[in-house]
Short mmCIF file of C-alpha atoms in Angstrom, two decimals:
data_model
loop_
_atom_site.label_atom_id
_atom_site.label_comp_id
_atom_site.label_asym_id
_atom_site.label_seq_id
_atom_site.Cartn_x
_atom_site.Cartn_y
_atom_site.Cartn_z
CA MET A 1 151.37 54.74 132.69
CA TYR A 2 151.75 58.33 131.64
CA GLN A 3 151.59 61.00 134.41
CA THR A 4 151.21 64.53 134.26
CA GLU A 5 149.87 67.28 136.29
CA ILE A 6 147.65 68.41 133.38
CA CYS A 7 145.40 66.17 130.99
CA VAL A 8 143.53 68.05 128.44
CA LEU A 9 140.84 65.67 126.44
CA GLY A 10 139.75 67.32 122.65
CA ALA A 11 142.17 68.50 120.43
CA GLY A 12 139.44 70.67 118.91
CA PRO A 13 139.83 74.77 119.42
CA GLY A 14 138.76 74.47 123.41
CA GLY A 15 141.48 71.94 123.52
CA ALA A 16 144.14 73.02 121.54
CA THR A 17 143.62 76.70 122.81
CA ALA A 18 143.86 75.74 126.61
CA ALA A 19 147.38 73.58 125.27
CA LEU A 20 149.01 76.42 123.77
CA HIS A 21 147.83 79.22 126.34
CA LEU A 22 149.19 76.41 129.02
CA ALA A 23 152.17 76.51 126.74
CA ASN A 24 152.68 80.05 126.48
CA LYS A 25 152.80 80.58 130.39
CA GLY A 26 155.65 77.63 130.29
CA ILE A 27 153.26 74.90 131.92
CA PRO A 28 153.49 71.09 130.57
CA SER A 29 150.31 69.40 129.29
CA LEU A 30 148.83 66.18 127.57
CA LEU A 31 146.67 66.59 124.73
CA VAL A 32 144.75 63.94 124.10
CA ASP A 33 142.52 63.06 120.86
CA LYS A 34 140.69 60.25 119.48
CA ALA A 35 140.92 61.20 115.84
CA CYS A 36 144.32 61.83 113.93
CA PHE A 37 144.55 65.12 112.33
CA PRO A 38 143.83 66.40 110.03
CA ARG A 39 140.08 64.88 110.29
CA ASP A 40 136.47 66.46 109.66
CA LYS A 41 133.95 67.76 112.32
CA VAL A 42 130.40 68.40 111.19
CA CYS A 43 129.92 71.83 111.95
CA GLY A 44 128.60 75.06 109.78
CA ASP A 45 132.00 76.18 109.39
CA ALA A 46 132.03 80.17 110.01
CA LEU A 47 134.98 81.49 112.16
CA SER A 48 134.01 84.95 113.57
CA GLY A 49 135.88 88.11 114.66
CA LYS A 50 135.90 86.63 118.40
CA VAL A 51 137.80 83.62 116.57
CA VAL A 52 140.33 86.36 115.10
CA ASN A 53 140.76 87.96 118.36
CA GLU A 54 141.46 84.36 120.22
CA LEU A 55 144.05 83.15 117.53
CA ARG A 56 145.60 86.69 118.63
CA ARG A 57 145.49 86.03 122.00
CA ILE A 58 147.67 82.78 121.62
CA ALA A 59 150.06 84.37 119.12
CA PRO A 60 149.80 87.81 118.00
CA GLU A 61 151.14 86.66 114.44
CA LEU A 62 148.31 83.92 114.47
CA PRO A 63 145.37 85.85 112.26
CA GLY A 64 148.02 86.82 109.67
CA LEU A 65 149.29 83.25 109.31
CA PHE A 66 145.66 81.85 109.08
CA SER A 67 144.40 84.38 106.73
CA GLN A 68 147.43 83.04 104.00
CA GLN A 69 145.93 79.43 104.23
CA GLN A 70 143.88 78.63 100.99
CA GLU A 71 141.55 77.10 102.99
CA ALA A 72 140.24 80.29 104.87
CA LEU A 73 137.98 82.28 103.03
CA PRO A 74 137.51 85.94 104.30
CA SER A 75 134.04 86.93 105.31
CA TRP A 76 132.86 90.59 105.38
CA GLY A 77 129.26 90.19 107.10
CA ILE A 78 125.76 88.15 107.81
CA HIS A 79 122.78 88.16 106.22
CA PHE A 80 119.38 87.79 108.19
CA ILE A 81 116.77 86.76 105.94
CA SER A 82 112.90 87.55 107.80
CA PRO A 83 110.01 85.03 107.39
CA GLY A 84 108.75 87.56 105.01
CA GLY A 85 111.79 87.66 102.82
CA HIS A 86 113.39 90.80 104.10
CA GLN A 87 117.09 90.84 103.68
CA LEU A 88 119.00 92.63 106.79
CA SER A 89 122.50 92.56 106.57
CA VAL A 90 125.03 93.19 109.20
CA PRO A 91 128.64 93.80 108.48
CA PHE A 92 131.26 92.49 110.32
CA LYS A 93 133.03 95.31 110.81
CA TYR A 94 131.10 98.40 110.72
CA ASN A 95 131.87 100.91 107.73
CA TYR A 96 134.35 98.27 106.55
CA ASN A 97 137.05 99.23 103.73
CA LYS A 98 138.34 96.23 102.19
CA ALA A 99 141.39 97.59 100.04
CA GLN A 100 142.42 98.95 103.89
CA ASP A 101 141.30 96.72 106.59
CA SER A 102 141.48 93.21 107.34
CA PRO A 103 138.21 91.18 107.64
CA ALA A 104 136.77 90.43 110.82
CA GLY A 105 135.94 86.82 110.08
CA TYR A 106 136.48 83.73 108.01
CA ILE A 107 135.10 80.64 106.52
CA ALA A 108 136.88 77.40 106.64
CA LYS A 109 135.80 73.46 106.80
CA ARG A 110 136.55 72.20 110.56
CA ILE A 111 139.20 69.83 108.94
CA HIS A 112 141.55 72.96 107.78
CA PHE A 113 141.28 75.19 110.95
CA ASP A 114 141.36 72.24 113.15
CA ASN A 115 144.49 71.03 111.83
CA PHE A 116 145.81 74.29 111.76
CA LEU A 117 145.88 74.93 115.24
CA VAL A 118 146.93 71.34 116.02
CA GLU A 119 150.05 72.46 113.74
CA GLN A 120 150.58 75.13 116.27
CA VAL A 121 150.60 72.57 119.03
CA ARG A 122 153.18 70.39 117.40
CA GLN A 123 155.62 73.16 117.49
CA ARG A 124 155.35 73.53 121.35
CA PRO A 125 157.79 70.98 123.46
CA GLN A 126 155.49 71.82 126.35
CA VAL A 127 152.92 69.79 124.93
CA GLN A 128 152.49 66.28 124.23
CA LEU A 129 150.15 65.38 121.74
CA TRP A 130 148.82 61.72 121.99
CA GLU A 131 146.65 60.84 118.46
CA GLY A 132 144.17 58.14 117.57
CA VAL A 133 143.73 57.61 121.67
CA GLU A 134 140.30 57.57 123.38
CA LEU A 135 140.06 57.41 126.84
CA THR A 136 136.55 56.71 127.91
CA GLN A 137 136.55 55.24 131.75
CA TYR A 138 137.57 58.11 134.78
CA GLU A 139 138.82 56.80 137.89
CA ARG A 140 139.26 59.33 140.57
CA GLN A 141 141.46 58.45 143.26
CA SER A 142 141.77 59.25 147.16
CA ASP A 143 143.90 62.52 146.18
CA GLY A 144 141.39 63.65 143.74
CA SER A 145 143.50 62.99 140.82
CA PHE A 146 142.00 61.00 137.89
CA ILE A 147 143.48 57.68 136.32
CA LEU A 148 141.91 57.71 132.67
CA CYS A 149 141.69 54.24 130.92
CA ASP A 150 140.83 53.03 127.17
CA LYS A 151 138.37 51.21 126.36
CA SER A 152 139.63 47.72 127.53
CA GLY A 153 139.63 49.46 131.02
CA LYS A 154 143.66 49.56 130.50
CA PRO A 155 144.66 52.16 132.73
CA LEU A 156 147.23 54.62 130.51
CA VAL A 157 147.04 58.27 132.43
CA GLN A 158 146.72 60.03 135.54
CA ALA A 159 146.39 63.82 135.93
CA LYS A 160 145.86 65.81 138.90
CA LEU A 161 143.75 68.20 136.67
CA LEU A 162 141.25 67.30 133.58
CA ILE A 163 140.49 70.41 131.02
CA VAL A 164 137.54 68.55 129.25
CA ALA A 165 137.35 69.90 125.82
CA ASN A 166 135.72 66.29 124.14
CA GLY A 167 132.79 67.70 122.50
CA ALA A 168 129.28 67.44 122.54
CA GLN A 169 129.06 64.04 123.42
CA SER A 170 131.47 63.90 126.33
CA GLY A 171 130.97 61.16 128.26
CA PHE A 172 133.13 62.80 131.16
CA ALA A 173 130.24 65.70 131.07
CA ARG A 174 127.46 63.64 131.09
CA HIS A 175 128.58 60.98 133.75
CA VAL A 176 131.20 62.57 135.78
CA ALA A 177 130.09 66.05 135.87
CA GLN A 178 126.21 65.14 135.48
CA LEU A 179 125.35 67.79 132.52
CA PRO A 180 122.08 66.50 131.50
CA GLN A 181 121.11 66.85 127.67
CA GLU A 182 118.09 69.26 127.97
CA PRO A 183 115.79 69.62 124.62
CA TRP A 184 115.10 73.23 125.33
CA HIS A 185 118.82 74.42 125.69
CA TYR A 186 119.91 71.83 123.26
CA CYS A 187 119.25 72.04 119.14
CA ALA A 188 119.34 69.55 116.61
CA GLY A 189 121.66 70.41 113.22
CA LEU A 190 122.29 69.08 109.65
CA ARG A 191 125.62 70.01 107.46
CA ALA A 192 126.38 69.31 103.80
CA TYR A 193 128.87 70.37 101.65
CA TYR A 194 127.21 71.82 98.10
CA GLN A 195 129.36 73.10 95.08
CA ASN A 196 127.73 75.21 92.39
CA VAL A 197 125.04 77.05 94.97
CA ALA A 198 124.13 80.41 92.46
CA ALA A 199 124.12 84.06 94.00
CA LEU A 200 126.54 83.50 96.47
CA ASP A 201 127.23 87.06 97.86
CA GLN A 202 130.29 88.44 96.72
CA ASP A 203 132.20 89.86 99.81
CA ASN A 204 131.20 86.07 101.22
CA PHE A 205 128.29 87.33 103.88
CA ILE A 206 127.16 84.11 105.70
CA GLU A 207 123.16 83.71 105.44
CA LEU A 208 120.78 82.63 108.00
CA HIS A 209 117.18 81.93 106.24
CA PHE A 210 113.96 82.34 108.39
CA PHE A 211 111.55 81.11 106.56
CA LYS A 212 107.78 80.90 107.38
CA ASP A 213 107.34 77.01 107.67
CA PHE A 214 110.86 75.84 109.42
CA LEU A 215 110.31 78.16 112.32
CA PRO A 216 111.49 78.36 114.96
CA GLY A 217 114.38 76.91 112.97
CA TYR A 218 116.62 78.31 110.55
CA PHE A 219 118.48 77.50 107.25
CA TRP A 220 121.75 78.46 106.65
CA ILE A 221 124.37 78.90 103.20
CA PHE A 222 127.87 79.95 104.29
CA PRO A 223 130.40 80.22 101.37
CA LEU A 224 133.80 78.30 101.09
CA PRO A 225 136.90 78.53 99.26
CA ASN A 226 136.32 76.47 95.71
CA GLY A 227 132.89 77.44 94.79
CA HIS A 228 131.56 74.70 97.77
CA ALA A 229 128.97 76.00 100.27
CA ASN A 230 128.20 74.68 103.53
CA VAL A 231 124.20 74.48 103.93
CA GLY A 232 122.54 73.34 106.90
CA VAL A 233 119.80 73.70 109.07
CA GLY A 234 118.92 73.83 113.11
CA MET A 235 116.59 73.47 115.42
CA LEU A 236 115.55 73.33 119.15
CA SER A 237 115.73 69.38 120.03
CA SER A 238 112.19 69.87 121.92
CA VAL A 239 110.66 71.57 118.73
CA VAL A 240 111.98 68.30 116.45
CA SER A 241 110.83 66.08 119.21
CA LYS A 242 107.33 67.90 119.98
CA LYS A 243 106.82 68.66 116.20
CA LYS A 244 108.55 65.14 114.70
CA VAL A 245 110.42 66.98 112.48
CA ASN A 246 111.90 64.61 109.85
CA LEU A 247 115.22 67.61 109.61
CA LYS A 248 117.03 65.89 106.41
CA LYS A 249 113.13 65.64 104.46
CA GLU A 250 112.70 69.59 105.30
CA MET A 251 116.00 70.46 104.35
CA LEU A 252 115.70 68.86 101.08
CA ARG A 253 112.28 69.99 100.92
CA MET A 254 112.77 73.87 101.15
CA ILE A 255 115.86 73.67 98.88
CA GLN A 256 113.54 71.93 95.87
CA GLU A 257 110.31 73.73 96.85
CA HIS A 258 111.25 77.18 98.25
CA PRO A 259 111.52 79.30 95.33
CA GLU A 260 114.81 81.52 96.28
CA LEU A 261 116.68 78.15 96.58
CA GLN A 262 114.87 76.38 93.78
CA LYS A 263 116.87 78.86 91.44
CA ARG A 264 120.01 79.02 93.44
CA PHE A 265 120.19 74.72 93.48
CA ALA A 266 119.34 74.38 90.17
CA ASN A 267 122.79 73.40 88.90
CA ALA A 268 124.15 72.68 92.75
CA GLN A 269 125.62 69.00 93.54
CA LEU A 270 125.74 67.51 96.84
CA ILE A 271 129.27 66.46 97.89
CA GLY A 272 129.21 63.29 99.99
CA ASP A 273 126.55 63.01 102.85
CA ILE A 274 124.26 65.04 104.72
CA LYS A 275 125.24 65.18 108.17
CA GLY A 276 123.45 65.94 111.86
CA TYR A 277 125.22 66.73 114.80
CA GLY A 278 124.03 68.08 118.42
CA LEU A 279 124.83 71.63 119.74
CA PRO A 280 124.31 71.84 123.81
CA LEU A 281 123.36 75.67 123.73
CA GLY A 282 124.54 78.04 126.27
CA SER A 283 121.25 79.32 127.32
CA LYS A 284 121.16 78.21 130.60
CA LYS A 285 123.99 78.85 133.10
CA ARG A 286 125.44 75.74 134.72
CA THR A 287 128.10 74.34 136.53
CA ILE A 288 130.85 73.87 134.50
CA SER A 289 134.18 72.55 137.09
CA GLY A 290 134.66 70.40 139.97
CA ASP A 291 136.74 68.80 142.04
CA ASN A 292 140.02 68.38 139.63
CA TYR A 293 138.06 68.87 136.15
CA MET A 294 137.01 72.28 134.22
CA LEU A 295 134.24 71.91 130.92
CA VAL A 296 135.77 73.71 127.81
CA GLY A 297 133.30 74.45 124.92
CA ASP A 298 130.66 72.39 123.80
CA ALA A 299 131.78 69.57 126.82
CA GLY A 300 130.64 72.82 128.98
CA ALA A 301 127.30 73.73 126.90
CA LEU A 302 128.18 77.10 125.41
CA ILE A 303 127.29 77.20 122.28
CA ASP A 304 125.33 80.34 120.98
CA PRO A 305 121.46 79.71 121.11
CA PHE A 306 120.40 82.55 118.06
CA THR A 307 123.53 81.94 116.26
CA GLY A 308 124.63 78.26 116.98
CA GLU A 309 128.28 79.40 117.22
CA GLY A 310 130.47 77.79 119.00
CA ILE A 311 134.42 77.87 118.41
CA SER A 312 134.38 80.75 119.77
CA ASN A 313 132.82 80.60 122.77
CA ALA A 314 135.33 77.35 123.16
CA MET A 315 138.14 79.60 122.44
CA ILE A 316 137.21 81.47 125.40
CA SER A 317 136.82 79.13 128.04
CA GLY A 318 139.88 77.24 126.74
CA ARG A 319 141.61 80.26 127.53
CA TRP A 320 140.37 80.44 131.23
CA ALA A 321 140.64 77.30 131.61
CA ALA A 322 144.49 77.96 131.15
CA GLU A 323 144.55 80.71 133.52
CA GLN A 324 142.69 78.64 135.99
CA ALA A 325 145.11 75.67 135.71
CA GLU A 326 148.06 78.17 136.23
CA LYS A 327 146.68 79.24 139.59
CA CYS A 328 145.47 75.40 140.98
CA LEU A 329 148.92 74.27 140.46
CA GLN A 330 150.62 77.56 141.89
CA GLU A 331 147.78 77.15 144.94
CA GLN A 332 148.28 73.29 144.90
CA ASP A 333 144.61 73.87 145.16
CA PHE A 334 142.02 71.75 143.48
CA SER A 335 138.84 71.63 145.01
CA ALA A 336 135.53 72.41 143.44
CA LEU A 337 135.28 75.35 145.67
CA TYR A 338 138.47 76.85 144.08
CA MET A 339 137.76 75.92 140.93
CA GLN A 340 134.79 78.19 140.93
CA GLY A 341 137.21 80.90 139.74
CA TYR A 342 136.78 79.35 136.26
CA ASP A 343 133.19 79.30 135.97
CA LYS A 344 132.82 83.07 137.19
CA ALA A 345 135.98 83.61 134.52
CA VAL A 346 133.97 82.08 131.35
CA TYR A 347 130.13 83.52 132.73
CA ASN A 348 131.62 87.07 133.42
CA ARG A 349 133.00 87.11 129.49
CA LEU A 350 130.32 85.48 127.56
CA TRP A 351 127.06 85.33 129.74
CA LYS A 352 125.51 88.87 128.73
CA GLU A 353 126.06 87.51 124.83
CA LEU A 354 124.53 84.41 126.30
CA LYS A 355 121.54 85.54 127.70
CA LEU A 356 120.83 88.18 124.81
CA SER A 357 121.31 85.65 121.77
CA ARG A 358 118.13 83.32 124.18
CA ARG A 359 115.98 86.78 123.89
CA MET A 360 117.12 87.27 120.01
CA GLN A 361 116.34 82.89 119.82
CA GLN A 362 112.89 83.81 121.48
CA LEU A 363 112.21 86.40 119.12
CA LEU A 364 111.22 84.19 116.45
CA ASP A 365 108.35 83.00 118.43
CA TYR A 366 106.78 86.19 117.07
CA PRO A 367 107.52 85.97 113.21
CA TRP A 368 105.47 88.86 112.38
CA LEU A 369 108.07 91.31 114.81
CA PHE A 370 110.99 89.66 113.34
CA ASN A 371 109.63 91.08 109.70
CA GLN A 372 108.67 93.95 110.94
CA VAL A 373 112.48 94.92 111.80
CA ALA A 374 113.71 93.58 109.38
CA ALA A 375 111.56 95.35 106.68
CA LYS A 376 112.42 98.83 108.41
CA ALA A 377 116.02 98.32 108.81
CA SER A 378 115.74 97.26 104.84
CA ARG A 379 114.38 100.58 103.86
CA ASN A 380 115.95 102.93 106.59
CA LYS A 381 119.76 102.85 106.01
CA ALA A 382 120.14 104.37 110.00
CA LEU A 383 118.35 101.78 111.15
CA ALA A 384 120.26 99.32 109.89
CA GLU A 385 123.56 100.49 111.02
CA THR A 386 122.27 100.82 114.14
CA ILE A 387 121.23 97.61 113.95
CA SER A 388 124.71 96.45 112.45
CA CYS A 389 126.35 98.05 115.43
CA MET A 390 124.14 96.28 118.42
CA PHE A 391 125.49 92.80 116.98
CA ASN A 392 128.83 94.49 117.65
CA ASP A 393 128.15 96.54 121.08
CA LEU A 394 126.78 94.85 123.97
CA ASP A 395 125.73 97.45 125.76
CA LEU A 396 123.47 98.17 122.64
CA ARG A 397 122.05 95.01 122.13
CA GLU A 398 120.75 94.97 125.08
CA ARG A 399 118.22 97.69 124.14
CA LEU A 400 116.47 94.67 122.30
CA LYS A 401 115.18 93.33 125.45
CA GLN A 402 113.02 96.20 126.20
CA PRO A 403 109.74 96.49 124.37
CA SER A 404 110.31 100.36 124.31
CA PHE A 405 112.41 99.29 121.37
CA TYR A 406 110.06 97.70 119.32
CA LEU A 407 107.15 99.92 119.92
CA LYS A 408 109.16 103.11 118.82
CA LEU A 409 110.75 100.99 115.73
CA LEU A 410 106.70 99.89 114.77
CA PHE A 411 105.18 103.74 115.15
CA ASN A 412 108.19 105.85 114.68
#
């Protein structure tokens, strides 16, 4: 049986980031994933500026190395299309200049991005990487450590500290950490790959469409390299259940019948299958650590409730998990009380953002207001720039919570 002080479960962006930051500190770890890389992951595939920042924190040269990958498409912003058909465009960088400036974000299939991070892991002697190994049973020992077993019950690893980054369906998060799946804080999503979708943005802006007959869900189109596009839908699980929504049927209906989409998908071909996945949203605070463990990324339910973005928050929580792990080893304290430092650090960084995104998600209950905001912004450059800044500046974004902002907007 392999013995280690730190075992990281899951080699996606959260787990790989944690292992890389530990390696930067000279701390060895075991990184285990049930898949062999490269492997696919159902996702929207958008990589925001926060992802680029986290790559830079791992190693300053990483964003540049990633941008050289043929599979990485630079993206300059996001289009929100309101229920009334008004387009609100938010550049990822305000007053961007493509000739002089590197893009703030990218779009890349997860099969390529996750593999890029795992390739960085392979270069670090401090990280022992096990691929194709599924650990499904967790036995706590009297000293607080865990023995991890495979499906047959065979013990494979003993670890003092677990960094749990094995995704939305994490058995550990459900059964050991007792994190329930709550429909009001969970989103159901579908993703498909298409080729030859017409009228994709020339600056690779990603598109979020809020169609009147699909609220409070949204339809997305994200351009990808080689003329491909990631196309999908997302909706709160509570609404899917209450309204008995068949997401696949609705997605295909919108593509075939919505006037705007009908034209754009006239010559498009579906590549492969339409795949479903669940998104545990960070729309409420949870306890994301305990005795001898921390939950990272989707396992800790840290996905943005408005945009559905999870990669950057997984990487941020992976970085803070490595920070906390270093302290635990120094103090030889792995207690739940001491581990609270991790929860505080993660929520200090993310809670303000997550709370505001929850408010913006709730705006979808008032489509008329969304229409008014988008309509005014589409005609008023100064307002559009203000809203654009709000997406990059949390203090400005606070205004979205204030009724006075909308009153001024509607009547001024």
